[in-house]
Amino acid sequence: MSDTIATPEAPIEVTMHGQPHEGVTTGMPALPSFMFAATAAEAIGFPKSLLLYGDTGTRKTTMIAELVTAGISKRAIIIDIDNGIETLMVDENIRAEIFDPNTNPHGRIIVMTVDPVMDPYAFHKVDSIICEMTGSRHPVDGAGNPLWTKFEPNPAATPIDVDLVSLDTLNVFQNVAVKFFQQITLNSAGKPDTLKAWGEVGVYTDAIVRLFQNTDRFTGAFAMHPMTDTENTGKVTIKPKLQGGTKDSVATIPSLVAYLDFQSLGAAGQGTTLTATLGESAVYTAKNRYRFPSQMQDFNLVRLYQQIAEKIGKPLPNHNPQPITQAPNPQSVFAAA
């Protein structure tokens, strides 16, 4: 393959199998060298990342954990920055999979809890976990200061025995990021630059969501709260609860975005059903790339994966419980804090 970069001084050099395009005389059209880096079909299909948002009690955290108990995911890390992970202990099957180095070293759901209010290193801890899981690092400027809104591959990154990473919740972590960037973002006079800090928060939030979508190391998941947004025209919409422009841009990134709420069944007194809005809504921000109907009642993420498998013609991942060969140390990524 050619390493030539397209610049005004260096035009693109088109090659095929390392040979110049002009020298190819096969019966098929020659392809540019970059075509041989195309994504294999078997790597396309199931969601690369997903975003579930809804009020408290809509089973967001639980449904993500159920991907492990159902065998769809072999091992998950849940970054708990909302202090709401207690809900997992209610489900007997999930409780049996919660990792504990002393009592359950073979647990396949590893919870890393960070206090977003009392912990002064909350941003650094979650950011460190994100970098370790995605195999990334922050580049530095000429003075050796981290460029916090940028990520680059870390050549020293080690493989992880995890195929699902959930940030629970993204909007709470964004609030932590706001405080951090307001502290470090200064103007030319050395005083806090609030407006620029908000811009940095937006860039950083967008970057980590794209990391979770684009990484080949795991499936990314986000649990979030909703917000009501009233436009100048008076139109009211329900969106993921994020600050600034990210409330519109972030939802365009994951493979699946679903708003969860409980809706009434028929006449009064017939109960409610957990409903997922997956697309085609004038009110809710939602999307799916699998041509599912705009709403699903009695929603269950495991069942959705089963339906995705049918649509894309691939078998559903089936991971039997496997002992952890080396017990993870959730504190290891905090050492620098």
mmCIF file of C-alpha atoms in Angstrom:
data_model
loop_
_atom_site.group_PDB
_atom_site.id
_atom_site.type_symbol
_atom_site.label_atom_id
_atom_site.label_comp_id
_atom_site.label_asym_id
_atom_site.label_seq_id
_atom_site.Cartn_x
_atom_site.Cartn_y
_atom_site.Cartn_z
ATOM 1 C CA MET A 1 0.000 0.000 0.000
ATOM 2 C CA SER A 2 1.133 3.524 -0.668
ATOM 3 C CA ASP A 3 1.974 5.830 2.215
ATOM 4 C CA THR A 4 1.694 8.934 0.065
ATOM 5 C CA ILE A 5 -0.528 11.615 1.611
ATOM 6 C CA ALA A 6 -2.667 13.930 -0.493
ATOM 7 C CA THR A 7 -1.168 17.408 -0.110
ATOM 8 C CA PRO A 8 -0.729 20.260 -2.593
ATOM 9 C CA GLU A 9 2.879 19.114 -3.019
ATOM 10 C CA ALA A 10 2.161 15.346 -2.995
ATOM 11 C CA PRO A 11 -0.826 14.134 -5.038
ATOM 12 C CA ILE A 12 -2.485 10.836 -4.194
ATOM 13 C CA GLU A 13 -0.618 7.797 -5.461
ATOM 14 C CA VAL A 14 -3.191 5.146 -6.312
ATOM 15 C CA THR A 15 -1.878 1.602 -5.940
ATOM 16 C CA MET A 16 -3.268 -1.921 -5.856
ATOM 17 C CA HIS A 17 -1.505 -4.688 -3.977
ATOM 18 C CA GLY A 18 1.430 -2.318 -3.685
ATOM 19 C CA GLN A 19 1.681 -1.798 -7.478
ATOM 20 C CA PRO A 20 0.927 1.439 -9.348
ATOM 21 C CA HIS A 21 -2.602 1.630 -10.679
ATOM 22 C CA GLU A 22 -1.414 2.020 -14.271
ATOM 23 C CA GLY A 23 0.414 -1.329 -14.163
ATOM 24 C CA VAL A 24 -2.662 -3.390 -13.276
ATOM 25 C CA THR A 25 -3.994 -5.324 -16.261
ATOM 26 C CA THR A 26 -6.506 -7.647 -14.590
ATOM 27 C CA GLY A 27 -9.989 -7.975 -15.976
ATOM 28 C CA MET A 28 -11.500 -6.081 -13.051
ATOM 29 C CA PRO A 29 -11.179 -2.381 -12.262
ATOM 30 C CA ALA A 30 -8.229 -1.569 -10.040
ATOM 31 C CA LEU A 31 -9.059 -0.400 -6.542
ATOM 32 C CA PRO A 32 -7.244 2.283 -4.591
ATOM 33 C CA SER A 33 -5.020 0.828 -1.907
ATOM 34 C CA PHE A 34 -7.163 2.130 0.912
ATOM 35 C CA MET A 35 -10.002 -0.150 -0.194
ATOM 36 C CA PHE A 36 -8.105 -3.106 1.214
ATOM 37 C CA ALA A 37 -8.583 -1.651 4.683
ATOM 38 C CA ALA A 38 -12.370 -1.812 4.273
ATOM 39 C CA THR A 39 -14.325 -3.166 7.234
ATOM 40 C CA ALA A 40 -15.088 -6.880 6.916
ATOM 41 C CA ALA A 41 -18.767 -7.760 6.683
ATOM 42 C CA GLU A 42 -18.601 -9.939 9.790
ATOM 43 C CA ALA A 43 -17.611 -6.883 11.812
ATOM 44 C CA ILE A 44 -20.810 -5.060 10.852
ATOM 45 C CA GLY A 45 -24.217 -5.681 12.376
ATOM 46 C CA PHE A 46 -24.796 -5.428 16.101
ATOM 47 C CA PRO A 47 -24.785 -1.969 17.724
ATOM 48 C CA LYS A 48 -21.352 -0.456 18.209
ATOM 49 C CA SER A 49 -22.809 1.689 20.951
ATOM 50 C CA LEU A 50 -26.225 2.442 22.386
ATOM 51 C CA LEU A 51 -27.815 5.207 24.428
ATOM 52 C CA LEU A 52 -30.788 4.637 26.718
ATOM 53 C CA TYR A 53 -32.388 7.653 28.368
ATOM 54 C CA GLY A 54 -35.426 8.032 30.577
ATOM 55 C CA ASP A 55 -36.562 8.916 34.054
ATOM 56 C CA THR A 56 -35.377 7.067 37.141
ATOM 57 C CA GLY A 57 -36.876 3.584 37.333
ATOM 58 C CA THR A 58 -37.044 2.844 33.600
ATOM 59 C CA ARG A 59 -34.565 -0.055 33.962
ATOM 60 C CA LYS A 60 -31.737 1.506 31.921
ATOM 61 C CA THR A 61 -28.935 0.204 34.130
ATOM 62 C CA THR A 62 -30.622 -3.151 34.662
ATOM 63 C CA MET A 63 -31.188 -3.822 30.963
ATOM 64 C CA ILE A 64 -27.555 -3.088 30.133
ATOM 65 C CA ALA A 65 -26.438 -5.536 32.855
ATOM 66 C CA GLU A 66 -28.856 -8.157 31.514
ATOM 67 C CA LEU A 67 -26.746 -8.366 28.347
ATOM 68 C CA VAL A 68 -24.209 -10.180 30.546
ATOM 69 C CA THR A 69 -26.636 -12.515 32.312
ATOM 70 C CA ALA A 70 -28.160 -13.413 28.937
ATOM 71 C CA GLY A 71 -24.724 -14.334 27.571
ATOM 72 C CA ILE A 72 -24.755 -11.641 24.868
ATOM 73 C CA SER A 73 -21.830 -9.941 26.579
ATOM 74 C CA LYS A 74 -19.100 -11.987 28.223
ATOM 75 C CA ARG A 75 -17.970 -9.330 30.700
ATOM 76 C CA ALA A 76 -18.952 -5.723 31.403
ATOM 77 C CA ILE A 77 -17.617 -2.709 33.219
ATOM 78 C CA ILE A 78 -20.170 -0.241 34.536
ATOM 79 C CA ILE A 79 -18.720 3.177 35.380
ATOM 80 C CA ASP A 80 -21.116 4.244 38.113
ATOM 81 C CA ILE A 81 -21.026 8.002 38.565
ATOM 82 C CA ASP A 82 -24.694 8.391 39.496
ATOM 83 C CA ASN A 83 -24.574 6.383 42.726
ATOM 84 C CA GLY A 84 -27.586 4.429 41.556
ATOM 85 C CA ILE A 85 -26.108 1.000 41.072
ATOM 86 C CA GLU A 86 -28.070 -0.471 43.995
ATOM 87 C CA THR A 87 -30.804 -1.376 41.539
ATOM 88 C CA LEU A 88 -28.618 -4.187 40.200
ATOM 89 C CA MET A 89 -28.707 -5.981 43.539
ATOM 90 C CA VAL A 90 -32.476 -6.418 43.289
ATOM 91 C CA ASP A 91 -32.176 -8.865 40.396
ATOM 92 C CA GLU A 92 -30.925 -12.249 41.638
ATOM 93 C CA ASN A 93 -29.267 -13.179 38.334
ATOM 94 C CA ILE A 94 -27.449 -9.867 38.062
ATOM 95 C CA ARG A 95 -26.459 -9.914 41.726
ATOM 96 C CA ALA A 96 -24.780 -13.267 41.185
ATOM 97 C CA GLU A 97 -22.584 -11.714 38.489
ATOM 98 C CA ILE A 98 -21.395 -8.619 40.405
ATOM 99 C CA PHE A 99 -17.634 -8.879 40.741
ATOM 100 C CA ASP A 100 -16.120 -8.754 44.222
ATOM 101 C CA PRO A 101 -12.424 -9.558 44.693
ATOM 102 C CA ASN A 102 -13.152 -11.356 47.970
ATOM 103 C CA THR A 103 -16.594 -12.918 47.679
ATOM 104 C CA ASN A 104 -17.196 -13.237 43.938
ATOM 105 C CA PRO A 105 -13.910 -13.115 41.986
ATOM 106 C CA HIS A 106 -15.555 -14.764 38.964
ATOM 107 C CA GLY A 107 -18.292 -12.140 38.665
ATOM 108 C CA ARG A 108 -18.622 -10.804 35.131
ATOM 109 C CA ILE A 109 -20.109 -7.380 35.933
ATOM 110 C CA ILE A 110 -17.416 -5.073 37.270
ATOM 111 C CA VAL A 111 -18.717 -1.890 38.869
ATOM 112 C CA MET A 112 -16.404 1.096 39.243
ATOM 113 C CA THR A 113 -18.064 3.736 41.405
ATOM 114 C CA VAL A 114 -16.945 7.365 41.442
ATOM 115 C CA ASP A 115 -18.572 9.991 43.676
ATOM 116 C CA PRO A 116 -19.378 12.959 41.397
ATOM 117 C CA VAL A 117 -19.818 15.409 44.286
ATOM 118 C CA MET A 118 -17.414 14.584 47.105
ATOM 119 C CA ASP A 119 -14.487 13.175 45.124
ATOM 120 C CA PRO A 120 -12.190 16.012 43.951
ATOM 121 C CA TYR A 121 -10.595 13.635 41.433
ATOM 122 C CA ALA A 122 -13.866 12.426 39.928
ATOM 123 C CA PHE A 123 -13.094 13.775 36.454
ATOM 124 C CA HIS A 124 -9.580 12.317 36.402
ATOM 125 C CA LYS A 125 -10.793 8.914 37.579
ATOM 126 C CA VAL A 126 -13.540 8.524 34.984
ATOM 127 C CA ASP A 127 -11.333 9.962 32.252
ATOM 128 C CA SER A 128 -8.596 7.453 33.203
ATOM 129 C CA ILE A 129 -11.047 4.552 32.969
ATOM 130 C CA ILE A 130 -12.237 5.763 29.552
ATOM 131 C CA CYS A 131 -8.656 5.992 28.306
ATOM 132 C CA GLU A 132 -7.733 2.552 29.650
ATOM 133 C CA MET A 133 -10.818 0.873 28.232
ATOM 134 C CA THR A 134 -10.526 2.486 24.783
ATOM 135 C CA GLY A 135 -6.744 2.130 24.592
ATOM 136 C CA SER A 136 -6.383 5.891 24.277
ATOM 137 C CA ARG A 137 -4.450 8.730 25.826
ATOM 138 C CA HIS A 138 -4.457 12.511 25.673
ATOM 139 C CA PRO A 139 -1.762 14.126 23.546
ATOM 140 C CA VAL A 140 0.219 16.892 25.211
ATOM 141 C CA ASP A 141 1.201 20.384 24.133
ATOM 142 C CA GLY A 142 4.742 21.719 23.909
ATOM 143 C CA ALA A 143 4.823 22.334 27.652
ATOM 144 C CA GLY A 144 3.715 18.782 28.441
ATOM 145 C CA ASN A 145 0.152 19.723 29.413
ATOM 146 C CA PRO A 146 -2.614 17.258 28.451
ATOM 147 C CA LEU A 147 -4.931 18.328 25.646
ATOM 148 C CA TRP A 148 -8.030 17.106 27.458
ATOM 149 C CA THR A 149 -10.477 17.362 24.554
ATOM 150 C CA LYS A 150 -8.313 15.240 22.265
ATOM 151 C CA PHE A 151 -7.657 11.500 22.290
ATOM 152 C CA GLU A 152 -5.093 9.454 20.409
ATOM 153 C CA PRO A 153 -4.217 5.742 20.332
ATOM 154 C CA ASN A 154 -1.983 4.706 23.200
ATOM 155 C CA PRO A 155 0.801 2.449 21.879
ATOM 156 C CA ALA A 156 1.276 1.095 25.406
ATOM 157 C CA ALA A 157 -2.378 0.063 25.743
ATOM 158 C CA THR A 158 -2.968 -3.521 26.820
ATOM 159 C CA PRO A 159 -5.863 -5.794 25.742
ATOM 160 C CA ILE A 160 -8.936 -5.847 27.967
ATOM 161 C CA ASP A 161 -11.041 -8.898 28.714
ATOM 162 C CA VAL A 162 -14.244 -6.864 28.529
ATOM 163 C CA ASP A 163 -16.686 -6.480 25.642
ATOM 164 C CA LEU A 164 -19.215 -4.036 27.156
ATOM 165 C CA VAL A 165 -18.497 -0.713 28.878
ATOM 166 C CA SER A 166 -21.312 1.438 30.231
ATOM 167 C CA LEU A 167 -21.079 5.041 31.460
ATOM 168 C CA ASP A 168 -23.905 5.537 33.951
ATOM 169 C CA THR A 169 -24.839 8.329 33.625
ATOM 170 C CA LEU A 170 -23.316 10.468 30.905
ATOM 171 C CA ASN A 171 -25.136 13.653 31.906
ATOM 172 C CA VAL A 172 -23.868 13.433 35.503
ATOM 173 C CA PHE A 173 -20.324 12.967 34.222
ATOM 174 C CA GLN A 174 -20.774 15.976 31.958
ATOM 175 C CA ASN A 175 -21.606 18.049 35.042
ATOM 176 C CA VAL A 176 -18.316 16.877 36.561
ATOM 177 C CA ALA A 177 -16.536 17.837 33.338
ATOM 178 C CA VAL A 178 -18.083 21.315 33.471
ATOM 179 C CA LYS A 179 -16.511 21.986 36.872
ATOM 180 C CA PHE A 180 -13.155 20.636 35.711
ATOM 181 C CA PHE A 181 -12.962 22.691 32.518
ATOM 182 C CA GLN A 182 -14.124 25.837 34.277
ATOM 183 C CA GLN A 183 -11.162 25.463 36.617
ATOM 184 C CA ILE A 184 -8.515 24.936 33.949
ATOM 185 C CA THR A 185 -9.790 27.116 31.083
ATOM 186 C CA LEU A 186 -8.305 30.595 31.373
ATOM 187 C CA ASN A 187 -8.200 33.661 29.156
ATOM 188 C CA SER A 188 -5.091 35.607 28.180
ATOM 189 C CA ALA A 189 -5.245 37.499 31.486
ATOM 190 C CA GLY A 190 -5.129 34.240 33.442
ATOM 191 C CA LYS A 191 -8.742 34.481 34.580
ATOM 192 C CA PRO A 192 -11.454 31.801 34.139
ATOM 193 C CA ASP A 193 -12.984 31.846 30.666
ATOM 194 C CA THR A 194 -16.461 30.451 31.225
ATOM 195 C CA LEU A 195 -17.615 30.681 27.622
ATOM 196 C CA LYS A 196 -14.556 28.871 26.299
ATOM 197 C CA ALA A 197 -14.888 26.262 29.057
ATOM 198 C CA TRP A 198 -18.412 25.413 27.924
ATOM 199 C CA GLY A 199 -17.099 24.950 24.406
ATOM 200 C CA GLU A 200 -14.398 22.596 25.687
ATOM 201 C CA VAL A 201 -17.021 20.550 27.556
ATOM 202 C CA GLY A 202 -18.989 20.113 24.338
ATOM 203 C CA VAL A 203 -15.934 18.973 22.391
ATOM 204 C CA TYR A 204 -14.897 16.571 25.174
ATOM 205 C CA THR A 205 -18.382 15.048 25.498
ATOM 206 C CA ASP A 206 -18.625 14.526 21.749
ATOM 207 C CA ALA A 207 -15.157 12.934 21.744
ATOM 208 C CA ILE A 208 -15.875 10.302 24.393
ATOM 209 C CA VAL A 209 -19.184 9.314 22.777
ATOM 210 C CA ARG A 210 -17.362 8.864 19.471
ATOM 211 C CA LEU A 211 -14.664 6.832 21.235
ATOM 212 C CA PHE A 212 -17.334 4.455 22.555
ATOM 213 C CA GLN A 213 -18.910 4.189 19.099
ATOM 214 C CA ASN A 214 -15.727 3.737 17.099
ATOM 215 C CA THR A 215 -13.608 1.499 19.321
ATOM 216 C CA ASP A 216 -13.162 -2.125 18.291
ATOM 217 C CA ARG A 217 -12.436 -3.152 21.907
ATOM 218 C CA PHE A 218 -16.019 -3.255 23.240
ATOM 219 C CA THR A 219 -19.631 -2.214 22.759
ATOM 220 C CA GLY A 220 -20.271 1.146 24.376
ATOM 221 C CA ALA A 221 -23.388 1.961 26.380
ATOM 222 C CA PHE A 222 -24.716 5.139 27.939
ATOM 223 C CA ALA A 223 -27.507 5.502 30.474
ATOM 224 C CA MET A 224 -28.906 9.015 30.749
ATOM 225 C CA HIS A 225 -31.699 11.161 32.118
ATOM 226 C CA PRO A 226 -34.088 13.122 29.861
ATOM 227 C CA MET A 227 -34.703 16.841 29.557
ATOM 228 C CA THR A 228 -37.514 18.942 28.116
ATOM 229 C CA ASP A 229 -36.354 21.400 25.470
ATOM 230 C CA THR A 230 -38.613 24.240 24.326
ATOM 231 C CA GLU A 231 -37.644 25.824 21.035
ATOM 232 C CA ASN A 232 -38.245 29.446 20.033
ATOM 233 C CA THR A 233 -41.241 28.313 18.007
ATOM 234 C CA GLY A 234 -42.827 26.844 21.126
ATOM 235 C CA LYS A 235 -42.228 23.255 20.035
ATOM 236 C CA VAL A 236 -41.465 20.975 22.988
ATOM 237 C CA THR A 237 -39.137 18.005 22.587
ATOM 238 C CA ILE A 238 -37.636 15.414 24.932
ATOM 239 C CA LYS A 239 -33.892 14.891 24.552
ATOM 240 C CA PRO A 240 -30.968 13.334 26.419
ATOM 241 C CA LYS A 241 -30.081 15.630 29.309
ATOM 242 C CA LEU A 242 -26.900 17.305 28.117
ATOM 243 C CA GLN A 243 -25.577 20.843 28.117
ATOM 244 C CA GLY A 244 -25.372 23.154 25.115
ATOM 245 C CA GLY A 245 -25.285 21.831 21.585
ATOM 246 C CA THR A 246 -24.319 18.330 22.683
ATOM 247 C CA LYS A 247 -27.955 17.617 23.547
ATOM 248 C CA ASP A 248 -28.557 17.563 19.782
ATOM 249 C CA SER A 249 -25.244 16.312 18.401
ATOM 250 C CA VAL A 250 -24.471 13.397 20.742
ATOM 251 C CA ALA A 251 -27.655 11.501 19.893
ATOM 252 C CA THR A 252 -26.572 11.293 16.245
ATOM 253 C CA ILE A 253 -23.531 9.153 17.106
ATOM 254 C CA PRO A 254 -24.619 5.814 18.697
ATOM 255 C CA SER A 255 -26.097 3.011 16.618
ATOM 256 C CA LEU A 256 -29.196 2.982 18.825
ATOM 257 C CA VAL A 257 -30.866 5.766 20.833
ATOM 258 C CA ALA A 258 -34.014 4.918 22.792
ATOM 259 C CA TYR A 259 -36.216 6.979 25.072
ATOM 260 C CA LEU A 260 -37.818 4.856 27.803
ATOM 261 C CA ASP A 261 -41.008 5.607 29.688
ATOM 262 C CA PHE A 262 -44.011 3.826 31.136
ATOM 263 C CA GLN A 263 -47.200 4.197 29.099
ATOM 264 C CA SER A 264 -50.726 3.231 30.056
ATOM 265 C CA LEU A 265 -52.281 0.062 28.698
ATOM 266 C CA GLY A 266 -55.694 0.769 27.248
ATOM 267 C CA ALA A 267 -58.330 1.973 29.672
ATOM 268 C CA ALA A 268 -57.528 3.257 33.127
ATOM 269 C CA GLY A 269 -56.672 0.528 35.581
ATOM 270 C CA GLN A 270 -55.104 -1.838 33.057
ATOM 271 C CA GLY A 271 -51.597 -0.970 34.148
ATOM 272 C CA THR A 272 -48.555 0.329 32.299
ATOM 273 C CA THR A 273 -45.872 -1.043 30.011
ATOM 274 C CA LEU A 274 -42.274 0.023 29.562
ATOM 275 C CA THR A 275 -42.176 1.596 26.118
ATOM 276 C CA ALA A 276 -39.108 2.426 24.043
ATOM 277 C CA THR A 277 -39.286 5.139 21.415
ATOM 278 C CA LEU A 278 -36.719 4.169 18.789
ATOM 279 C CA GLY A 279 -37.355 6.656 15.999
ATOM 280 C CA GLU A 280 -39.805 8.628 13.850
ATOM 281 C CA SER A 281 -40.984 10.876 16.646
ATOM 282 C CA ALA A 282 -41.808 14.572 16.584
ATOM 283 C CA VAL A 283 -41.294 14.741 20.352
ATOM 284 C CA TYR A 284 -38.527 12.328 21.388
ATOM 285 C CA THR A 285 -34.932 12.177 20.185
ATOM 286 C CA ALA A 286 -34.465 8.569 19.054
ATOM 287 C CA LYS A 287 -32.878 6.499 16.301
ATOM 288 C CA ASN A 288 -32.178 2.982 15.193
ATOM 289 C CA ARG A 289 -30.428 1.634 12.125
ATOM 290 C CA TYR A 290 -32.423 -1.588 11.885
ATOM 291 C CA ARG A 291 -35.798 -0.358 10.575
ATOM 292 C CA PHE A 292 -37.631 -1.207 13.758
ATOM 293 C CA PRO A 293 -41.013 0.425 14.404
ATOM 294 C CA SER A 294 -40.918 3.811 16.093
ATOM 295 C CA GLN A 295 -42.122 2.328 19.399
ATOM 296 C CA MET A 296 -41.819 -1.014 21.173
ATOM 297 C CA GLN A 297 -43.932 -1.944 24.167
ATOM 298 C CA ASP A 298 -42.823 -4.254 26.977
ATOM 299 C CA PHE A 299 -39.312 -3.241 25.947
ATOM 300 C CA ASN A 300 -36.375 -5.468 26.767
ATOM 301 C CA LEU A 301 -32.825 -4.944 25.490
ATOM 302 C CA VAL A 302 -32.045 -8.659 25.310
ATOM 303 C CA ARG A 303 -35.136 -9.219 23.190
ATOM 304 C CA LEU A 304 -34.099 -6.321 20.960
ATOM 305 C CA TYR A 305 -30.711 -7.963 20.383
ATOM 306 C CA GLN A 306 -32.506 -11.175 19.437
ATOM 307 C CA GLN A 307 -34.537 -9.257 16.873
ATOM 308 C CA ILE A 308 -31.422 -7.539 15.540
ATOM 309 C CA ALA A 309 -29.776 -10.946 15.070
ATOM 310 C CA GLU A 310 -32.761 -12.056 12.988
ATOM 311 C CA LYS A 311 -32.683 -8.905 10.878
ATOM 312 C CA ILE A 312 -28.972 -9.028 10.080
ATOM 313 C CA GLY A 313 -28.868 -12.807 9.650
ATOM 314 C CA LYS A 314 -26.212 -13.444 12.270
ATOM 315 C CA PRO A 315 -26.239 -15.639 15.360
ATOM 316 C CA LEU A 316 -26.651 -13.911 18.680
ATOM 317 C CA PRO A 317 -23.408 -13.872 20.701
ATOM 318 C CA ASN A 318 -23.494 -16.653 23.266
ATOM 319 C CA HIS A 319 -20.943 -16.341 26.040
ATOM 320 C CA ASN A 320 -21.107 -18.955 28.750
ATOM 321 C CA PRO A 321 -19.840 -17.687 32.101
ATOM 322 C CA GLN A 322 -16.048 -17.726 32.028
ATOM 323 C CA PRO A 323 -13.849 -17.275 35.103
ATOM 324 C CA ILE A 324 -11.753 -14.125 35.076
ATOM 325 C CA THR A 325 -8.198 -15.252 34.475
ATOM 326 C CA GLN A 326 -6.772 -12.231 36.255
ATOM 327 C CA ALA A 327 -8.954 -10.387 38.716
ATOM 328 C CA PRO A 328 -9.202 -6.716 37.710
ATOM 329 C CA ASN A 329 -8.209 -4.069 40.211
ATOM 330 C CA PRO A 330 -10.671 -1.154 39.898
ATOM 331 C CA GLN A 331 -8.237 1.045 41.820
ATOM 332 C CA SER A 332 -5.407 0.560 39.326
ATOM 333 C CA VAL A 333 -6.685 3.266 37.014
ATOM 334 C CA PHE A 334 -6.949 5.667 39.927
ATOM 335 C CA ALA A 335 -3.298 5.520 40.860
ATOM 336 C CA ALA A 336 -2.451 8.779 39.154
ATOM 337 C CA ALA A 337 -5.171 10.739 40.932
#
